[in-house]
mmCIF file with all atom_site columns, C-alpha atoms in Angstrom:
data_model
loop_
_atom_site.group_PDB
_atom_site.id
_atom_site.type_symbol
_atom_site.label_atom_id
_atom_site.label_alt_id
_atom_site.label_comp_id
_atom_site.label_asym_id
_atom_site.label_entity_id
_atom_site.label_seq_id
_atom_site.pdbx_PDB_ins_code
_atom_site.Cartn_x
_atom_site.Cartn_y
_atom_site.Cartn_z
_atom_site.occupancy
_atom_site.B_iso_or_equiv
_atom_site.pdbx_formal_charge
_atom_site.auth_seq_id
_atom_site.auth_comp_id
_atom_site.auth_asym_id
_atom_site.auth_atom_id
_atom_site.pdbx_PDB_model_num
ATOM 1   C CA . MET A 1 1   ? 48.934  -2.277  3.599   1.00 37.00 ? 1   MET A CA 1
ATOM 2   C CA . SER A 1 2   ? 48.674  0.549   6.071   1.00 39.00 ? 2   SER A CA 1
ATOM 3   C CA . GLY A 1 3   ? 45.344  2.090   6.962   1.00 40.00 ? 3   GLY A CA 1
ATOM 4   C CA . MET A 1 4   ? 43.201  -0.284  4.913   1.00 39.00 ? 4   MET A CA 1
ATOM 5   C CA . ASN A 1 5   ? 43.401  -3.709  6.460   1.00 38.00 ? 5   ASN A CA 1
ATOM 6   C CA . SER A 1 6   ? 39.733  -4.604  6.334   1.00 39.00 ? 6   SER A CA 1
ATOM 7   C CA . THR A 1 7   ? 36.623  -3.855  4.344   1.00 38.00 ? 7   THR A CA 1
ATOM 8   C CA . ASP A 1 8   ? 35.179  -1.979  7.342   1.00 40.00 ? 8   ASP A CA 1
ATOM 9   C CA . ASP A 1 9   ? 37.657  0.855   6.773   1.00 41.00 ? 9   ASP A CA 1
ATOM 10  C CA . LEU A 1 10  ? 35.585  2.004   3.814   1.00 41.00 ? 10  LEU A CA 1
ATOM 11  C CA . GLY A 1 11  ? 32.310  2.550   5.579   1.00 43.00 ? 11  GLY A CA 1
ATOM 12  C CA . GLY A 1 12  ? 31.211  -0.097  8.021   1.00 45.00 ? 12  GLY A CA 1
ATOM 13  C CA . GLY A 1 13  ? 30.896  -3.142  5.824   1.00 47.00 ? 13  GLY A CA 1
ATOM 14  C CA . VAL A 1 14  ? 28.109  -4.334  3.584   1.00 45.00 ? 14  VAL A CA 1
ATOM 15  C CA . ALA A 1 15  ? 25.664  -5.100  6.414   1.00 45.00 ? 15  ALA A CA 1
ATOM 16  C CA . GLY A 1 16  ? 25.566  -1.428  7.461   1.00 48.00 ? 16  GLY A CA 1
ATOM 17  C CA . LEU A 1 17  ? 24.789  -0.321  3.910   1.00 47.00 ? 17  LEU A CA 1
ATOM 18  C CA . ALA A 1 18  ? 21.678  -2.431  3.448   1.00 47.00 ? 18  ALA A CA 1
ATOM 19  C CA . ALA A 1 19  ? 19.528  -0.343  5.809   1.00 49.00 ? 19  ALA A CA 1
ATOM 20  C CA . ARG A 1 20  ? 20.495  3.019   4.276   1.00 55.00 ? 20  ARG A CA 1
ATOM 21  C CA . THR A 1 21  ? 19.612  4.415   0.851   1.00 60.00 ? 21  THR A CA 1
ATOM 22  C CA . GLY A 1 22  ? 21.178  6.822   -1.630  1.00 67.00 ? 22  GLY A CA 1
ATOM 23  C CA . TRP A 1 23  ? 23.906  9.127   -0.419  1.00 66.00 ? 23  TRP A CA 1
ATOM 24  C CA . ALA A 1 24  ? 23.356  7.978   3.182   1.00 66.00 ? 24  ALA A CA 1
ATOM 25  C CA . ARG A 1 25  ? 25.154  4.761   2.182   1.00 68.00 ? 25  ARG A CA 1
ATOM 26  C CA . HIS A 1 26  ? 28.310  6.645   1.189   1.00 68.00 ? 26  HIS A CA 1
ATOM 27  C CA . PRO A 1 27  ? 30.668  7.382   4.088   1.00 69.00 ? 27  PRO A CA 1
ATOM 28  C CA . GLY A 1 28  ? 32.083  10.510  2.445   1.00 66.00 ? 28  GLY A CA 1
ATOM 29  C CA . VAL A 1 29  ? 28.779  12.355  2.030   1.00 67.00 ? 29  VAL A CA 1
ATOM 30  C CA . ARG A 1 30  ? 26.972  14.192  4.819   1.00 67.00 ? 30  ARG A CA 1
ATOM 31  C CA . THR A 1 31  ? 23.233  13.478  4.915   1.00 68.00 ? 31  THR A CA 1
ATOM 32  C CA . GLY A 1 32  ? 20.266  13.788  7.244   1.00 70.00 ? 32  GLY A CA 1
ATOM 33  C CA . PRO A 1 33  ? 20.987  15.354  10.631  1.00 75.00 ? 33  PRO A CA 1
ATOM 34  C CA . ARG A 1 34  ? 24.633  16.009  9.686   1.00 72.00 ? 34  ARG A CA 1
ATOM 35  C CA . LEU A 1 35  ? 23.445  18.636  7.173   1.00 72.00 ? 35  LEU A CA 1
ATOM 36  C CA . GLU A 1 36  ? 22.792  22.263  8.015   1.00 78.00 ? 36  GLU A CA 1
ATOM 37  C CA . LEU A 1 37  ? 19.162  23.341  8.260   1.00 81.00 ? 37  LEU A CA 1
ATOM 38  C CA . ALA A 1 38  ? 19.381  25.275  4.973   1.00 78.00 ? 38  ALA A CA 1
ATOM 39  C CA . ASP A 1 39  ? 20.693  22.189  3.138   1.00 75.00 ? 39  ASP A CA 1
ATOM 40  C CA . ARG A 1 40  ? 17.942  19.976  4.568   1.00 75.00 ? 40  ARG A CA 1
ATOM 41  C CA . ALA A 1 41  ? 15.332  22.578  3.582   1.00 78.00 ? 41  ALA A CA 1
ATOM 42  C CA . ALA A 1 42  ? 16.732  22.794  0.047   1.00 77.00 ? 42  ALA A CA 1
ATOM 43  C CA . ASP A 1 43  ? 16.677  19.001  -0.268  1.00 75.00 ? 43  ASP A CA 1
ATOM 44  C CA . ALA A 1 44  ? 13.070  18.862  0.945   1.00 78.00 ? 44  ALA A CA 1
ATOM 45  C CA . LEU A 1 45  ? 12.030  21.651  -1.419  1.00 77.00 ? 45  LEU A CA 1
ATOM 46  C CA . CYS A 1 46  ? 13.698  19.887  -4.341  1.00 74.00 ? 46  CYS A CA 1
ATOM 47  C CA . ARG A 1 47  ? 11.944  16.618  -3.440  1.00 76.00 ? 47  ARG A CA 1
ATOM 48  C CA . VAL A 1 48  ? 8.544   18.337  -3.313  1.00 77.00 ? 48  VAL A CA 1
ATOM 49  C CA . LEU A 1 49  ? 8.891   20.670  -6.310  1.00 75.00 ? 49  LEU A CA 1
ATOM 50  C CA . GLY A 1 50  ? 10.617  18.014  -8.401  1.00 73.00 ? 50  GLY A CA 1
ATOM 51  C CA . SER A 1 51  ? 7.904   15.392  -7.961  1.00 76.00 ? 51  SER A CA 1
ATOM 52  C CA . TRP A 1 52  ? 5.327   14.326  -10.501 1.00 77.00 ? 52  TRP A CA 1
ATOM 53  C CA . THR A 1 53  ? 2.607   15.073  -7.959  1.00 81.00 ? 53  THR A CA 1
ATOM 54  C CA . TRP A 1 54  ? 3.724   18.697  -7.721  1.00 79.00 ? 54  TRP A CA 1
ATOM 55  C CA . LEU A 1 55  ? 4.081   18.997  -11.484 1.00 77.00 ? 55  LEU A CA 1
ATOM 56  C CA . ILE A 1 56  ? 0.559   17.745  -12.137 1.00 81.00 ? 56  ILE A CA 1
ATOM 57  C CA . ALA A 1 57  ? -1.059  19.622  -9.239  1.00 82.00 ? 57  ALA A CA 1
ATOM 58  C CA . ALA A 1 58  ? 0.616   22.932  -10.104 1.00 79.00 ? 58  ALA A CA 1
ATOM 59  C CA . SER A 1 59  ? -0.224  22.636  -13.790 1.00 77.00 ? 59  SER A CA 1
ATOM 60  C CA . VAL A 1 60  ? -3.873  21.821  -13.107 1.00 83.00 ? 60  VAL A CA 1
ATOM 61  C CA . THR A 1 61  ? -4.161  24.593  -10.501 1.00 83.00 ? 61  THR A CA 1
ATOM 62  C CA . ILE A 1 62  ? -2.624  27.252  -12.731 1.00 77.00 ? 62  ILE A CA 1
ATOM 63  C CA . LEU A 1 63  ? -4.692  26.169  -15.719 1.00 77.00 ? 63  LEU A CA 1
ATOM 64  C CA . ALA A 1 64  ? -7.883  26.127  -13.647 1.00 81.00 ? 64  ALA A CA 1
ATOM 65  C CA . ALA A 1 65  ? -7.171  29.517  -12.088 1.00 77.00 ? 65  ALA A CA 1
ATOM 66  C CA . GLY A 1 66  ? -6.264  31.008  -15.438 1.00 72.00 ? 66  GLY A CA 1
ATOM 67  C CA . THR A 1 67  ? -9.326  29.556  -17.122 1.00 75.00 ? 67  THR A CA 1
ATOM 68  C CA . MET A 1 68  ? -11.630 30.841  -14.362 1.00 77.00 ? 68  MET A CA 1
ATOM 69  C CA . THR A 1 69  ? -10.059 34.287  -14.505 1.00 72.00 ? 69  THR A CA 1
ATOM 70  C CA . LEU A 1 70  ? -10.354 34.462  -18.261 1.00 70.00 ? 70  LEU A CA 1
ATOM 71  C CA . ARG A 1 71  ? -13.998 33.292  -18.224 1.00 73.00 ? 71  ARG A CA 1
ATOM 72  C CA . HIS A 1 72  ? -15.078 35.799  -15.564 1.00 72.00 ? 72  HIS A CA 1
ATOM 73  C CA . ASP A 1 73  ? -13.469 38.739  -17.253 1.00 68.00 ? 73  ASP A CA 1
ATOM 74  C CA . HIS A 1 74  ? -14.350 38.819  -20.944 1.00 65.00 ? 74  HIS A CA 1
ATOM 75  C CA . ALA A 1 75  ? -12.405 42.044  -21.380 1.00 64.00 ? 75  ALA A CA 1
ATOM 76  C CA . VAL A 1 76  ? -9.143  40.238  -20.766 1.00 64.00 ? 76  VAL A CA 1
ATOM 77  C CA . GLY A 1 77  ? -7.106  40.321  -23.903 1.00 71.00 ? 77  GLY A CA 1
ATOM 78  C CA . GLY A 1 78  ? -4.454  38.201  -25.460 1.00 70.00 ? 78  GLY A CA 1
ATOM 79  C CA . ALA A 1 79  ? -1.811  39.458  -23.017 1.00 74.00 ? 79  ALA A CA 1
ATOM 80  C CA . ALA A 1 80  ? -3.580  37.775  -20.082 1.00 72.00 ? 80  ALA A CA 1
ATOM 81  C CA . ARG A 1 81  ? -3.943  34.542  -21.990 1.00 71.00 ? 81  ARG A CA 1
ATOM 82  C CA . LEU A 1 82  ? -0.278  34.701  -22.904 1.00 78.00 ? 82  LEU A CA 1
ATOM 83  C CA . ALA A 1 83  ? 0.643   35.353  -19.244 1.00 78.00 ? 83  ALA A CA 1
ATOM 84  C CA . VAL A 1 84  ? -1.315  32.283  -18.116 1.00 74.00 ? 84  VAL A CA 1
ATOM 85  C CA . ALA A 1 85  ? 0.287   30.131  -20.805 1.00 77.00 ? 85  ALA A CA 1
ATOM 86  C CA . LEU A 1 86  ? 3.768   31.374  -19.902 1.00 84.00 ? 86  LEU A CA 1
ATOM 87  C CA . SER A 1 87  ? 3.087   30.784  -16.193 1.00 80.00 ? 87  SER A CA 1
ATOM 88  C CA . VAL A 1 88  ? 2.133   27.182  -16.875 1.00 78.00 ? 88  VAL A CA 1
ATOM 89  C CA . LEU A 1 89  ? 5.199   26.774  -19.073 1.00 82.00 ? 89  LEU A CA 1
ATOM 90  C CA . ALA A 1 90  ? 7.467   28.254  -16.380 1.00 85.00 ? 90  ALA A CA 1
ATOM 91  C CA . VAL A 1 91  ? 6.072   25.914  -13.708 1.00 79.00 ? 91  VAL A CA 1
ATOM 92  C CA . LEU A 1 92  ? 6.534   22.932  -16.010 1.00 80.00 ? 92  LEU A CA 1
ATOM 93  C CA . GLN A 1 93  ? 10.109  23.945  -16.827 1.00 83.00 ? 93  GLN A CA 1
ATOM 94  C CA . VAL A 1 94  ? 11.100  24.469  -13.187 1.00 82.00 ? 94  VAL A CA 1
ATOM 95  C CA . SER A 1 95  ? 9.543   21.175  -12.180 1.00 79.00 ? 95  SER A CA 1
ATOM 96  C CA . ALA A 1 96  ? 11.194  19.344  -15.087 1.00 81.00 ? 96  ALA A CA 1
ATOM 97  C CA . LEU A 1 97  ? 14.545  20.909  -14.201 1.00 84.00 ? 97  LEU A CA 1
ATOM 98  C CA . LEU A 1 98  ? 14.212  19.812  -10.565 1.00 81.00 ? 98  LEU A CA 1
ATOM 99  C CA . ARG A 1 99  ? 13.265  16.293  -11.682 1.00 80.00 ? 99  ARG A CA 1
ATOM 100 C CA . ALA A 1 100 ? 16.392  16.224  -13.875 1.00 83.00 ? 100 ALA A CA 1
ATOM 101 C CA . ILE A 1 101 ? 18.511  17.406  -10.932 1.00 84.00 ? 101 ILE A CA 1
ATOM 102 C CA . ARG A 1 102 ? 17.049  14.679  -8.704  1.00 80.00 ? 102 ARG A CA 1
ATOM 103 C CA . ARG A 1 103 ? 17.760  12.092  -11.405 1.00 81.00 ? 103 ARG A CA 1
ATOM 104 C CA . ALA A 1 104 ? 21.342  13.335  -11.786 1.00 84.00 ? 104 ALA A CA 1
ATOM 105 C CA . ASP A 1 105 ? 21.768  13.111  -8.010  1.00 80.00 ? 105 ASP A CA 1
ATOM 106 C CA . ARG A 1 106 ? 20.498  9.520   -7.988  1.00 80.00 ? 106 ARG A CA 1
ATOM 107 C CA . ILE A 1 107 ? 22.864  8.623   -10.836 1.00 82.00 ? 107 ILE A CA 1
ATOM 108 C CA . ALA A 1 108 ? 25.795  10.232  -9.015  1.00 85.00 ? 108 ALA A CA 1
ATOM 109 C CA . ALA A 1 109 ? 24.897  8.316   -5.847  1.00 81.00 ? 109 ALA A CA 1
ATOM 110 C CA . GLU A 1 110 ? 24.708  5.030   -7.754  1.00 82.00 ? 110 GLU A CA 1
ATOM 111 C CA . VAL A 1 111 ? 28.080  5.656   -9.439  1.00 86.00 ? 111 VAL A CA 1
ATOM 112 C CA . ALA A 1 112 ? 29.724  6.658   -6.143  1.00 85.00 ? 112 ALA A CA 1
ATOM 113 C CA . LEU A 1 113 ? 28.335  3.581   -4.399  1.00 84.00 ? 113 LEU A CA 1
ATOM 114 C CA . TYR A 1 114 ? 29.495  1.378   -7.269  1.00 87.00 ? 114 TYR A CA 1
ATOM 115 C CA . HIS A 1 115 ? 33.004  2.807   -6.943  1.00 89.00 ? 115 HIS A CA 1
ATOM 116 C CA . LEU A 1 116 ? 32.863  2.350   -3.173  1.00 86.00 ? 116 LEU A CA 1
ATOM 117 C CA . ASP A 1 117 ? 31.873  -1.299  -3.636  1.00 88.00 ? 117 ASP A CA 1
ATOM 118 C CA . GLN A 1 118 ? 34.696  -1.787  -6.146  1.00 91.00 ? 118 GLN A CA 1
ATOM 119 C CA . ALA A 1 119 ? 37.155  -0.242  -3.680  1.00 91.00 ? 119 ALA A CA 1
ATOM 120 C CA . ARG A 1 120 ? 35.942  -2.649  -0.993  1.00 91.00 ? 120 ARG A CA 1
ATOM 121 C CA . ARG A 1 121 ? 36.350  -5.592  -3.340  1.00 93.00 ? 121 ARG A CA 1
ATOM 122 C CA . ALA A 1 122 ? 39.829  -4.420  -4.353  1.00 96.00 ? 122 ALA A CA 1
ATOM 123 C CA . ALA A 1 123 ? 40.791  -4.083  -0.680  1.00 95.00 ? 123 ALA A CA 1
ATOM 124 C CA . ALA A 1 124 ? 39.555  -7.631  -0.015  1.00 96.00 ? 124 ALA A CA 1
ATOM 125 C CA . VAL A 1 125 ? 41.501  -8.985  -3.003  1.00 96.00 ? 125 VAL A CA 1
ATOM 126 C CA . ALA A 1 126 ? 44.630  -7.113  -1.880  1.00 97.00 ? 126 ALA A CA 1
ATOM 127 C CA . GLU A 1 127 ? 44.240  -8.595  1.611   1.00 96.00 ? 127 GLU A CA 1
ATOM 128 C CA . ASP A 1 128 ? 43.888  -12.104 0.146   1.00 96.00 ? 128 ASP A CA 1
ATOM 129 C CA . LEU A 1 129 ? 46.951  -11.564 -2.045  1.00 97.00 ? 129 LEU A CA 1
ATOM 130 C CA . ARG A 1 130 ? 48.943  -10.269 0.918   1.00 97.00 ? 130 ARG A CA 1
ATOM 131 C CA . ASP A 1 131 ? 48.024  -13.386 2.935   1.00 96.00 ? 131 ASP A CA 1
ATOM 132 C CA . GLU A 1 132 ? 48.887  -15.662 0.010   1.00 97.00 ? 132 GLU A CA 1
ATOM 133 C CA . LEU A 1 133 ? 52.221  -13.905 -0.494  1.00 97.00 ? 133 LEU A CA 1
ATOM 134 C CA . ALA A 1 134 ? 53.073  -14.265 3.207   1.00 96.00 ? 134 ALA A CA 1
ATOM 135 C CA . ARG A 1 135 ? 52.237  -17.983 3.035   1.00 97.00 ? 135 ARG A CA 1
ATOM 136 C CA . LEU A 1 136 ? 54.360  -18.409 -0.105  1.00 97.00 ? 136 LEU A CA 1
ATOM 137 C CA . HIS A 1 137 ? 57.224  -16.556 1.568   1.00 96.00 ? 137 HIS A CA 1
ATOM 138 C CA . THR A 1 138 ? 57.048  -18.959 4.511   1.00 96.00 ? 138 THR A CA 1
ATOM 139 C CA . ASP A 1 139 ? 56.926  -21.961 2.180   1.00 95.00 ? 139 ASP A CA 1
ATOM 140 C CA . VAL A 1 140 ? 59.935  -20.745 0.164   1.00 96.00 ? 140 VAL A CA 1
ATOM 141 C CA . ALA A 1 141 ? 61.919  -20.171 3.380   1.00 95.00 ? 141 ALA A CA 1
ATOM 142 C CA . ARG A 1 142 ? 61.031  -23.700 4.550   1.00 95.00 ? 142 ARG A CA 1
ATOM 143 C CA . ILE A 1 143 ? 62.053  -25.218 1.183   1.00 94.00 ? 143 ILE A CA 1
ATOM 144 C CA . ALA A 1 144 ? 65.324  -23.239 1.209   1.00 92.00 ? 144 ALA A CA 1
ATOM 145 C CA . ALA A 1 145 ? 66.086  -24.579 4.708   1.00 92.00 ? 145 ALA A CA 1
ATOM 146 C CA . HIS A 1 146 ? 65.433  -28.145 3.531   1.00 90.00 ? 146 HIS A CA 1
ATOM 147 C CA . LEU A 1 147 ? 67.698  -27.607 0.519   1.00 91.00 ? 147 LEU A CA 1
ATOM 148 C CA . ASP A 1 148 ? 70.481  -26.312 2.759   1.00 87.00 ? 148 ASP A CA 1
ATOM 149 C CA . ILE A 1 149 ? 70.160  -29.388 4.962   1.00 87.00 ? 149 ILE A CA 1
ATOM 150 C CA . ALA A 1 150 ? 70.057  -31.711 1.956   1.00 86.00 ? 150 ALA A CA 1
ATOM 151 C CA . ALA A 1 151 ? 73.097  -30.054 0.345   1.00 83.00 ? 151 ALA A CA 1
ATOM 152 C CA . GLN A 1 152 ? 75.341  -30.572 3.376   1.00 82.00 ? 152 GLN A CA 1
ATOM 153 C CA . PRO A 1 153 ? 77.668  -33.545 3.014   1.00 78.00 ? 153 PRO A CA 1
ATOM 154 C CA . VAL A 1 154 ? 76.658  -36.599 4.918   1.00 68.00 ? 154 VAL A CA 1
ATOM 155 C CA . ARG A 1 155 ? 79.095  -37.513 7.707   1.00 66.00 ? 155 ARG A CA 1
ATOM 156 C CA . HIS A 1 156 ? 79.894  -41.180 7.952   1.00 64.00 ? 156 HIS A CA 1
ATOM 157 C CA . ARG A 1 157 ? 80.787  -42.676 11.255  1.00 60.00 ? 157 ARG A CA 1
#
């Protein structure tokens, strides 16, 4: 089997994967310092804005600010109340969407790592089968040689 003669060909072996998490464990995906600055910034922004902490803090802040504004200005009509409600809804939707994206990314990473592990296992099984086939080939050649020797007529002196 050319090119894939050990499990290390698919990413450094199992020991190297234990210390890394998520996409960093997959050899085909750039992560961390191998990403461009814009990609790292987008990942960080998604982690922050897609967290439960952000969702709760933003909702409470917007509700508190809206409530304070509406209480101080009694002349504010229904349009202002509707704007505050829509702002809270928009923040919740964006945060929920980012949480869904993060979840989809984690699922994709888990599936990719599962497939990578299966490929490693298949490579190991193929290597074992190749070794077994080579041993069987040697055994068959040895048995054939013995049969040739046994089939020759015995010379009497």
